[in-house]
Amino acid sequence: MVANLAHRLLSFEEYLVYSDTTDNRYELVDGVPVAMTPPLISHLDIAKFLERCFDQEIQRLELPWRCYREAGLRVGVRKSRIMDICVIEKQYVDALRTAGSAAVFENPPKLVVEIVSPESIRRDYRHKRSEYAAVEVPEYWIADPLENKVSILSLEEGLYEAREFVGSQPVTSRIFPELELTAERILKTE
């Protein structure tokens, strides 16, 4: 679907099939498609490493979950975010697959990771924090190579409680309690 958006907002359903004939990726913010900037190589390295770690843990524990990079999550009536990484129940993946729908989930993942880049600081720390809490994502990780820290936010009574990890501190996750990672290893790029 090619759309002229000069004077109208997209519904969530229109966003799911939106294309402007470019290779740009878009988030939907209050009905407006907002182009995402291409990621840095370090961003891709961090995402690939965490995806591999999560996939191994899911397989080892035989959990009915899947890990994806760059899937979408509906966070409002006319709002959808592209997550750097998410861990979501297989039943929600199967439902989208059966429906032949775009990879935009309407059910909250178990865990979401965002990797901070210079242009995403405010979005990752502020906007996505409140949006993910509102749709009840139990655990939200913010990997911040700019500040050399990893924040893990756990949902408690509708609000996130944040813990920060730096250097060789072991990162602790409620979703993956046996995962052995440090902030330093997560942020290390090859």
Coordinates of C-alpha atoms in Angstrom, one line a residue:
M1 CA 0.0 0.0 0.0
V2 CA 1.5 3.3 -1.0
A3 CA -0.1 6.2 0.9
N4 CA 0.0 10.0 0.7
L5 CA 0.2 10.9 4.3
A6 CA 0.3 14.7 3.9
H7 CA -3.1 15.2 5.5
R8 CA -4.2 12.0 7.2
L9 CA -3.1 9.7 10.0
L10 CA -2.8 5.9 9.6
S11 CA -4.9 3.5 11.5
F12 CA -3.0 0.5 13.1
E13 CA -4.5 -1.7 10.4
E14 CA -3.2 0.6 7.6
Y15 CA 0.2 0.7 9.2
L16 CA 0.5 -3.1 9.1
V17 CA 0.4 -3.0 5.2
Y18 CA 2.0 0.4 4.8
S19 CA 4.8 0.8 2.2
D20 CA 6.4 3.9 0.8
T21 CA 8.3 1.9 -1.9
T22 CA 11.6 2.5 0.1
D23 CA 13.5 0.0 2.3
N24 CA 12.9 2.2 5.3
R25 CA 11.5 0.7 8.5
Y26 CA 8.8 2.6 10.4
E27 CA 7.4 2.9 13.8
L28 CA 3.8 4.2 14.1
V29 CA 3.6 7.2 16.5
D30 CA 0.1 8.7 17.0
G31 CA -0.9 7.6 13.5
V32 CA 2.3 9.0 11.8
P33 CA 4.9 6.6 10.3
V34 CA 8.3 7.6 11.7
A35 CA 11.3 6.4 9.8
M36 CA 13.9 4.6 11.8
T37 CA 17.6 5.4 11.2
P38 CA 19.9 2.6 10.1
P39 CA 21.6 1.0 13.1
L40 CA 25.4 1.2 13.9
I41 CA 27.5 -1.9 13.5
S42 CA 28.0 -2.0 17.3
H43 CA 24.2 -2.0 17.7
L44 CA 23.9 -5.0 15.4
D45 CA 26.7 -6.8 17.2
I46 CA 24.9 -6.4 20.6
A47 CA 21.6 -7.5 19.2
K48 CA 23.1 -10.6 17.5
F49 CA 24.9 -11.6 20.7
L50 CA 21.8 -11.2 22.9
E51 CA 19.6 -13.0 20.4
R52 CA 22.0 -15.9 20.4
C53 CA 22.1 -16.0 24.2
F54 CA 18.3 -15.9 24.5
D55 CA 17.9 -18.6 21.8
Q56 CA 20.3 -20.9 23.6
E57 CA 18.6 -20.4 26.9
I58 CA 15.2 -21.0 25.4
Q59 CA 16.4 -24.2 23.7
R60 CA 18.2 -25.4 26.8
L61 CA 15.2 -24.9 29.1
E62 CA 12.8 -26.1 26.4
L63 CA 10.6 -23.0 26.8
P64 CA 7.6 -22.4 24.5
W65 CA 9.1 -19.0 23.5
R66 CA 10.7 -17.4 20.5
C67 CA 13.3 -14.7 20.2
Y68 CA 13.2 -12.1 17.4
R69 CA 15.0 -9.0 16.2
E70 CA 13.1 -6.1 14.8
A71 CA 9.6 -7.3 15.4
G72 CA 6.8 -4.8 16.1
L73 CA 4.7 -4.3 19.2
R74 CA 1.4 -2.5 19.3
V75 CA 1.6 -0.1 22.2
G76 CA -1.5 2.1 21.6
V77 CA -4.5 2.6 19.3
R78 CA -2.3 4.3 16.6
K79 CA 1.1 3.4 17.9
S80 CA 3.5 0.6 17.2
R81 CA 7.2 0.2 18.1
I82 CA 9.9 -1.8 16.5
M83 CA 11.8 -3.7 19.2
D84 CA 15.5 -4.4 18.8
I85 CA 14.9 -7.8 20.4
C86 CA 11.9 -9.5 22.0
V87 CA 11.2 -12.8 23.6
I88 CA 7.6 -13.8 23.1
E89 CA 5.4 -16.9 23.6
K90 CA 5.3 -19.2 20.7
Q91 CA 1.4 -19.2 20.7
Y92 CA 1.5 -15.5 19.6
V93 CA 4.0 -16.2 16.9
D94 CA 1.8 -19.1 15.6
A95 CA -1.2 -16.8 15.6
L96 CA 0.5 -14.2 13.4
R97 CA 1.9 -17.0 11.1
T98 CA -1.5 -18.6 10.7
A99 CA -3.1 -15.2 9.9
G100 CA -0.3 -14.3 7.5
S101 CA 0.0 -11.0 9.3
A102 CA 3.0 -8.7 9.6
A103 CA 5.3 -9.4 12.5
V104 CA 3.7 -6.8 14.8
F105 CA 2.5 -8.4 18.1
E106 CA -0.5 -7.2 20.0
N107 CA 0.3 -9.3 23.0
P108 CA 3.2 -8.3 25.3
P109 CA 6.5 -10.1 25.0
K110 CA 8.1 -11.7 28.0
L111 CA 11.1 -9.4 27.5
V112 CA 12.1 -6.5 25.2
V113 CA 15.6 -5.2 24.6
E114 CA 16.4 -1.8 23.2
I115 CA 19.9 -0.8 22.3
V116 CA 20.6 2.9 22.7
S117 CA 22.0 4.9 19.9
P118 CA 22.6 8.7 19.9
E119 CA 19.2 9.5 18.3
S120 CA 17.2 7.1 20.4
I121 CA 18.2 8.1 24.0
R122 CA 15.0 9.9 24.8
R123 CA 12.8 7.4 23.0
D124 CA 14.4 4.3 24.6
Y125 CA 14.7 5.7 28.2
R126 CA 11.5 7.6 28.3
H127 CA 8.9 6.9 25.7
K128 CA 9.3 3.2 25.3
R129 CA 9.7 2.7 29.0
S130 CA 6.2 4.1 29.6
E131 CA 4.7 2.4 26.5
Y132 CA 6.1 -1.0 27.4
A133 CA 4.9 -0.7 31.0
A134 CA 1.4 0.3 29.7
V135 CA 1.1 -2.9 27.7
E136 CA 2.6 -4.9 30.6
V137 CA 5.9 -6.1 29.2
P138 CA 7.3 -7.9 32.3
E139 CA 11.0 -7.1 31.7
Y140 CA 12.6 -4.3 29.6
W141 CA 16.3 -4.2 29.0
I142 CA 18.1 -1.1 27.9
A143 CA 21.6 -1.8 26.6
D144 CA 23.4 1.5 26.5
P145 CA 26.9 1.4 24.9
L146 CA 27.0 5.2 25.1
E147 CA 27.0 5.1 28.9
N148 CA 28.5 1.6 29.2
K149 CA 25.6 0.2 31.2
V150 CA 22.7 -2.2 31.0
S151 CA 19.5 -1.4 32.7
I152 CA 17.0 -4.1 33.5
L153 CA 13.5 -2.8 34.3
S154 CA 11.0 -5.2 36.0
L155 CA 7.3 -4.4 36.0
E156 CA 6.0 -4.0 39.6
E157 CA 2.4 -2.9 40.0
G158 CA 2.2 -1.2 36.6
L159 CA 5.6 0.6 36.9
Y160 CA 9.1 -0.3 36.1
E161 CA 11.7 -0.8 38.9
A162 CA 15.1 -0.3 37.3
R163 CA 18.5 -1.9 38.2
E164 CA 21.7 -0.8 36.5
F165 CA 24.7 -3.0 35.7
V166 CA 28.2 -1.9 34.7
G167 CA 31.5 -3.5 33.9
S168 CA 31.9 -7.1 35.3
Q169 CA 28.7 -6.9 37.4
P170 CA 26.5 -10.0 36.7
V171 CA 23.2 -9.0 35.0
T172 CA 20.2 -10.6 36.7
S173 CA 17.0 -11.3 34.9
R174 CA 13.7 -12.6 36.2
I175 CA 12.8 -14.0 32.8
F176 CA 16.2 -15.8 32.4
P177 CA 17.4 -16.3 36.0
E178 CA 20.1 -18.8 35.1
L179 CA 21.6 -16.7 32.3
E180 CA 25.2 -15.7 33.1
L181 CA 26.0 -12.4 31.5
T182 CA 27.8 -9.2 32.5
A183 CA 27.2 -5.7 31.3
E184 CA 30.7 -5.7 29.9
R185 CA 30.1 -8.8 27.8
I186 CA 26.7 -7.6 26.5
L187 CA 28.2 -4.3 25.4
K188 CA 31.4 -5.8 23.9
T189 CA 31.4 -5.5 20.1
E190 CA 33.6 -7.5 17.8

